[in-house]
Coordinates of C-alpha atoms in Angstrom, one line a residue:
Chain G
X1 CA 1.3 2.2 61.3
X2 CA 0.4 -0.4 64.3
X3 CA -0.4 -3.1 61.3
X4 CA 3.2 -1.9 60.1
X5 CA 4.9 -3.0 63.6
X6 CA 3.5 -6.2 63.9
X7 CA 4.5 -6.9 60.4
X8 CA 8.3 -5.7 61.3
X9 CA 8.3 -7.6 64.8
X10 CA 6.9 -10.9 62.9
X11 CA 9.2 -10.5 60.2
X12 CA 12.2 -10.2 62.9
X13 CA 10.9 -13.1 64.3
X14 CA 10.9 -15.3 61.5
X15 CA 15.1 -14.0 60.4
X16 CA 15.9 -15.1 64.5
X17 CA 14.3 -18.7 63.1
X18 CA 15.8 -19.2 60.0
X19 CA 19.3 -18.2 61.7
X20 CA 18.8 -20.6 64.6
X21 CA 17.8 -23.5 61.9
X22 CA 20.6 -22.2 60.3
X23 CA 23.2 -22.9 63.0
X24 CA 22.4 -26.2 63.3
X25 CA 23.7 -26.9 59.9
X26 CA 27.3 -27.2 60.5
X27 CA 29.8 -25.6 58.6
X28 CA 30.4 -26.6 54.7
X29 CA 33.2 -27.6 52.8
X30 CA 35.4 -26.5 55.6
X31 CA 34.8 -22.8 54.7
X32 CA 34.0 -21.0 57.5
X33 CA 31.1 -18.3 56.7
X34 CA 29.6 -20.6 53.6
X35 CA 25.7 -20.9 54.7
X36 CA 22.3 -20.6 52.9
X37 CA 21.7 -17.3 54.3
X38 CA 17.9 -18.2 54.9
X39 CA 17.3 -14.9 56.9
X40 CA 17.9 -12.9 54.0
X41 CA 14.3 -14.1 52.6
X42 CA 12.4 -11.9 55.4
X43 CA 15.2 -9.1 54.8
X44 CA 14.6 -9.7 51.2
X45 CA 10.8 -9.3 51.5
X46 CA 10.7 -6.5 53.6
X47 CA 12.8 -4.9 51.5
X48 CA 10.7 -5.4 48.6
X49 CA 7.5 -4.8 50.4
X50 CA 8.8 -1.5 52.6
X51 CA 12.0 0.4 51.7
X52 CA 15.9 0.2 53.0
X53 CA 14.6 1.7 56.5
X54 CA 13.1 -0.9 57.5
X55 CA 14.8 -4.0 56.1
X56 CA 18.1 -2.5 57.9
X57 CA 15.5 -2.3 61.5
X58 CA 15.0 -6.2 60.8
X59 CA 18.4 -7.4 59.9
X60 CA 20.2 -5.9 62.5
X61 CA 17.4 -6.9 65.1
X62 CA 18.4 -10.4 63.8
X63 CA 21.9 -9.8 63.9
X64 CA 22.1 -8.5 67.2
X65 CA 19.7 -11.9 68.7
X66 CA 21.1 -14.7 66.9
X67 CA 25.0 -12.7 67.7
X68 CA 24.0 -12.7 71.5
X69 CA 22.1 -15.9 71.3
X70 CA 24.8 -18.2 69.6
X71 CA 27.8 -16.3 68.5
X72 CA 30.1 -14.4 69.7
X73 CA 31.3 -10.3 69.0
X74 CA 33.0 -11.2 66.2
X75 CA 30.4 -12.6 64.7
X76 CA 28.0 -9.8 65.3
X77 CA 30.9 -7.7 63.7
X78 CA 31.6 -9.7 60.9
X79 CA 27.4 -10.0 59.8
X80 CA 26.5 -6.4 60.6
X81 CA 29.4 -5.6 57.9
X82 CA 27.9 -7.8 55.3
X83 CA 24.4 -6.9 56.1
X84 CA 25.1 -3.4 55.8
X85 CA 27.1 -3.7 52.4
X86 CA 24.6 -6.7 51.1
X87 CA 21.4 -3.9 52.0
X88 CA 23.2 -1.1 50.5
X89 CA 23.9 -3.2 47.2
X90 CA 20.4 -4.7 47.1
X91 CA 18.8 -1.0 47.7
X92 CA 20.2 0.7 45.0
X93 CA 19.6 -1.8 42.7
X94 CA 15.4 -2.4 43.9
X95 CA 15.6 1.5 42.7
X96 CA 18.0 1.7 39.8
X97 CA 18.1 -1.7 37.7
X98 CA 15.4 -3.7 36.0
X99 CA 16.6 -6.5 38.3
X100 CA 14.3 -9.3 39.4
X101 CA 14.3 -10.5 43.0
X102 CA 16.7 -13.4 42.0
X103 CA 19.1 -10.9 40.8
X104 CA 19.2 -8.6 43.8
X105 CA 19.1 -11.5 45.8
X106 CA 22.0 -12.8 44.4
X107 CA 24.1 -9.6 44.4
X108 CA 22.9 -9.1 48.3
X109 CA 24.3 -12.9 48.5
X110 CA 27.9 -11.9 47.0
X111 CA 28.0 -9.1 48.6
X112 CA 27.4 -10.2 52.0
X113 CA 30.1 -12.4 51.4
X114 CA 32.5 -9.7 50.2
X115 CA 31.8 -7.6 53.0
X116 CA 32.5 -10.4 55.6
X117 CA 35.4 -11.6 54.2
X118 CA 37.1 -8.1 54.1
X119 CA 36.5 -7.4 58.1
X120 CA 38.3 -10.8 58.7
X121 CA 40.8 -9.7 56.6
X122 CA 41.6 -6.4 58.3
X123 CA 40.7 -8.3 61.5
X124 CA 44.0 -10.8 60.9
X125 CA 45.7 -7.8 58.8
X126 CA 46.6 -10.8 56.4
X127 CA 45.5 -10.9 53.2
X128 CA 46.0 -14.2 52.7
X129 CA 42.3 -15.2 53.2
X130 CA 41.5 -14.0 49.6
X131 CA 42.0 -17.7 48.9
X132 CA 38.6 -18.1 50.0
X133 CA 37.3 -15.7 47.6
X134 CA 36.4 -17.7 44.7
X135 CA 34.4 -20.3 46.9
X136 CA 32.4 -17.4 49.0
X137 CA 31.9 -15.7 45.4
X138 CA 30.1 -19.3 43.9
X139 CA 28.5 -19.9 47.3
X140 CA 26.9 -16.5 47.1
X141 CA 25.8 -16.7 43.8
X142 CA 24.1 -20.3 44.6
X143 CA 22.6 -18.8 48.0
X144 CA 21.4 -16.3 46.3
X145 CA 19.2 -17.3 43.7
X146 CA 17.8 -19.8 46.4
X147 CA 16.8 -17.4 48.2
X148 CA 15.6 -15.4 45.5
X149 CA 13.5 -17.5 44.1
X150 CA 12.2 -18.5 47.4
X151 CA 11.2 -14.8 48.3
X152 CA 9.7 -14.3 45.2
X153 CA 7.8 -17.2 45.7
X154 CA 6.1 -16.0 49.1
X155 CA 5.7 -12.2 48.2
X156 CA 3.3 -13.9 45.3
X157 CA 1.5 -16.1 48.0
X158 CA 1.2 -13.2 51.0
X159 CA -0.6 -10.9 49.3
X160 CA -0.2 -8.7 52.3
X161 CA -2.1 -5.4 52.6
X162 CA 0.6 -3.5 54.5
Chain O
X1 CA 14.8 -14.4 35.2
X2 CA 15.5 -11.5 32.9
X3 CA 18.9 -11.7 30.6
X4 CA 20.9 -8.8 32.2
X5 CA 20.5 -11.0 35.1
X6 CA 21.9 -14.0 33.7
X7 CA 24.8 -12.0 32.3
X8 CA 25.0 -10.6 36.1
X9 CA 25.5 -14.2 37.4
X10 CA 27.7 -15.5 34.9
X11 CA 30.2 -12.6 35.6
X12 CA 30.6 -13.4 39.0
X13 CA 31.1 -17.3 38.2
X14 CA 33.8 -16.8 35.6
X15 CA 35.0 -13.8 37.6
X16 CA 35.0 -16.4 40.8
X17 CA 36.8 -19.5 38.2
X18 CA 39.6 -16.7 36.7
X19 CA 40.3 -15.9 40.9
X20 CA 40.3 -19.7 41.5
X21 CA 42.5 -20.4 38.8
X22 CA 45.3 -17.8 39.7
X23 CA 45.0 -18.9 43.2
X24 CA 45.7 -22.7 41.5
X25 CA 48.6 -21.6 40.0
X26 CA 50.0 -19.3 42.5
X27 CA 49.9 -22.0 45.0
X28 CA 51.9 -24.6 42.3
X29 CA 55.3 -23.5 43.9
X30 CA 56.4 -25.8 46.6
X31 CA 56.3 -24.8 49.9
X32 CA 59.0 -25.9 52.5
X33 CA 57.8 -23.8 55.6
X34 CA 55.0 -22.4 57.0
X35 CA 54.2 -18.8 58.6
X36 CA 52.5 -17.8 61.7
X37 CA 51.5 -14.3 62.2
X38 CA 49.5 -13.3 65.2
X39 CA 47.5 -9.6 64.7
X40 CA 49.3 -9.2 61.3
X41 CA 52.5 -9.8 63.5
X42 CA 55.3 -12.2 62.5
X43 CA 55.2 -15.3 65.1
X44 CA 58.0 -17.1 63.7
X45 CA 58.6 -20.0 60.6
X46 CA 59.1 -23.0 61.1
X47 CA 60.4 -26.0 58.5
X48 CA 57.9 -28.4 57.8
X49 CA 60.4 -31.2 57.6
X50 CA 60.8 -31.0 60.9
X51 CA 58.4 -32.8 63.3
X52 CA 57.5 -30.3 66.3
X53 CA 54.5 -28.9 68.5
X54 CA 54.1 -25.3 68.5
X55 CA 52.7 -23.0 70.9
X56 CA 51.4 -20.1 69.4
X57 CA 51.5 -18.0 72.6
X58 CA 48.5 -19.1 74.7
X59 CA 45.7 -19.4 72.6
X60 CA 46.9 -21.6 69.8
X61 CA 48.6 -25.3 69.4
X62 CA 49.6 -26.3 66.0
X63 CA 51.7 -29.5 65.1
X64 CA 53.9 -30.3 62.2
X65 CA 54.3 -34.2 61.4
X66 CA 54.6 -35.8 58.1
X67 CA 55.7 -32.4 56.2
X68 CA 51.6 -31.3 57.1
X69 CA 50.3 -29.0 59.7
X70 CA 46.8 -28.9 61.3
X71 CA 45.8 -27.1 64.4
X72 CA 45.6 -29.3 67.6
X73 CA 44.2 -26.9 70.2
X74 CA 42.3 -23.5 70.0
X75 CA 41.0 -21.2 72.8
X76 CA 38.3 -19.7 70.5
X77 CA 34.7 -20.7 70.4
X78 CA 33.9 -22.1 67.1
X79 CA 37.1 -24.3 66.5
X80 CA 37.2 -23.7 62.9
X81 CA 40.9 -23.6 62.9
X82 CA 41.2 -27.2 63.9
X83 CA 39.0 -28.1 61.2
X84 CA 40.7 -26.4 58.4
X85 CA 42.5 -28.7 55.8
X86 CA 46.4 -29.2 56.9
X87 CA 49.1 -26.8 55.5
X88 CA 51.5 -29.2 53.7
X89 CA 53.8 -29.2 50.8
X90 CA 51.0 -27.2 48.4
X91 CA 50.9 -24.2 50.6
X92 CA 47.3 -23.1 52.0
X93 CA 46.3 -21.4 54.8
X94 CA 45.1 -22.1 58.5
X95 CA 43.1 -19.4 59.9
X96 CA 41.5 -18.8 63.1
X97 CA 39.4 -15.6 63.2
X98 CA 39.2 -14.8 67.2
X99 CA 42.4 -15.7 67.9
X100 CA 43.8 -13.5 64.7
X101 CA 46.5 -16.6 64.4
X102 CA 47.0 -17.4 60.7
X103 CA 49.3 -19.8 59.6
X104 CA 50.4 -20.0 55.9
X105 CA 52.6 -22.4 53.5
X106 CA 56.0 -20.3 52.6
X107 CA 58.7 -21.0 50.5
X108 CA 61.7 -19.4 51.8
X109 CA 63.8 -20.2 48.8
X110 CA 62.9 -16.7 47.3
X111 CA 61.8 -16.5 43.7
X112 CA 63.3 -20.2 42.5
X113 CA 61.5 -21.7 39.6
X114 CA 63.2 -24.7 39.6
X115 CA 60.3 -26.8 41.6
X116 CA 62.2 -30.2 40.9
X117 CA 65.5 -29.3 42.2
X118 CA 65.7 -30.9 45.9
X119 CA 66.0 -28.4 48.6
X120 CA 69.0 -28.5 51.0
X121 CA 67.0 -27.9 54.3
X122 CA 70.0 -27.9 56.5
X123 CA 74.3 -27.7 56.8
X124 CA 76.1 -29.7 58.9

């Protein structure tokens, strides 16, 4: 149970990281919201590793830092929506499908995106942002299986005996 | 990388390049105004013939010059907005999330196919 803390608190640690290395990568393509997504590889391997309980502990941990560190409200609003869809997604499929990491990652990718792209749109009441759609779905997709294959990569190399 | 996977992925690209492609043609007509809406509200429209600079109440400042408009000035933190390509003749959108100030290509000629016939802008 400790060994389990320290694990979580490390793991939090590393998401703050990779979102602070993140925000110094300015925005791409003019797209606002199109990023690697980097911190989803510790959500990813907790999730893996643990269950949705504890991935969700992490990623809003992260969320709630890096918001208060170098965003603002909105962006706290807009990530905890797509982290809480992307988790959701991601969860069921760990227990239902045959789906690799790559796969859930990218489904937790696209729909992070999704998720984030429909608060802004109730936020404006305009639907007029689903222009972005087909560029946040392709940029998901690519994210993902980055990641994915990243995470996959370190679960094989930390054999960790949680 | 197992094949129900792959299928997985592919869906969402052609499913991203069908959304993209109605977007393409949608956006074919041509636009001779643009739309601001603040909070889902109607701001006003403006021609984009017509040179001007707009202040959208105290947050915003767009300006229209050349038939294009880009965002000039911005209260909110990121500055996206002012990044964002212009709004010209193609349509497209401006959109600045804290703010909730979205600007949009219009074409106020309702329903007119006819993209090469000119368009009378004003009566004297």
């Amino acid at each position: 149970m400790k060994r389990k803390t320290a694990y979580l608190g490390l793991f939090s640690a590393v998401a703050i990281i990779f979102g602070y290395v993140e925000s110094l990568i300015p925005v791409f393509a003019g797209i606002p919201g199109i990023k690697l997504g980097l911190a989803n590889l510790a959500v990813l391997f907790i999730l893996d590793r643990y269950s949705l309980r504890e991935a969700a502990l992490v990623s809003v941990v992260r969320i709630l830092v890096i918001g208060f560190m170098f965003g603002n409200l909105f962006s706290i609003l807009y990530s905890l929506a797509g982290a809480a869809l992307s988790l959701t997604v991601m969860d069921v499929l760990k227990k239902h499908s045959d789906f690799s990491l790559i796969g859930i990652s990218v489904a937790g990718g696209v729909t992070h995106n999704i998720g984030q792209l429909m608060v802004a749109m109730i936020v404006v009441s305009n639907t007029s942002l689903m222009v972005y759609a087909p560029a946040l779905l392709v940029a998901g997709v690519l994210a993902g299986v980055l990641i994915g294959i990243l995470t996959k990569d370190v679960v094989g190399r930390l054999p960790l005996n949680l | 990388m197992k094949k129900k996977e792959v299928i997985f992925i592919a869906g969402i690209l052609v499913l991203a390049g069908i959304l993209w492609l109605g977007f393409q043609i949608a956006g074919k007509r041509s636009h001779n105004t643009i739309r601001i809406t603040v909070d889902g509200k109607e701001f006003g429209t403006y021609s984009l013939s017509q040179d001007q600079v707009i202040h959208i109440g105290d947050t915003n400042v767009c300006e229209i010059k050349d038939g294009k408009v880009t965002m000039t000035e911005a209260t909110c933190p990121d500055h996206y907005c002012m990044k964002q390509k212009a709004v010209d003749e193609h349509g497209g959108s401006i959109i600045c999330l804290p703010n909730k100030v979205v600007i949009e290509g219009e074409n106020t000629a309702e329903d007119s196919d006819s993209e090469s016939s000119p368009k009378i802008d004003a009566v004297t």
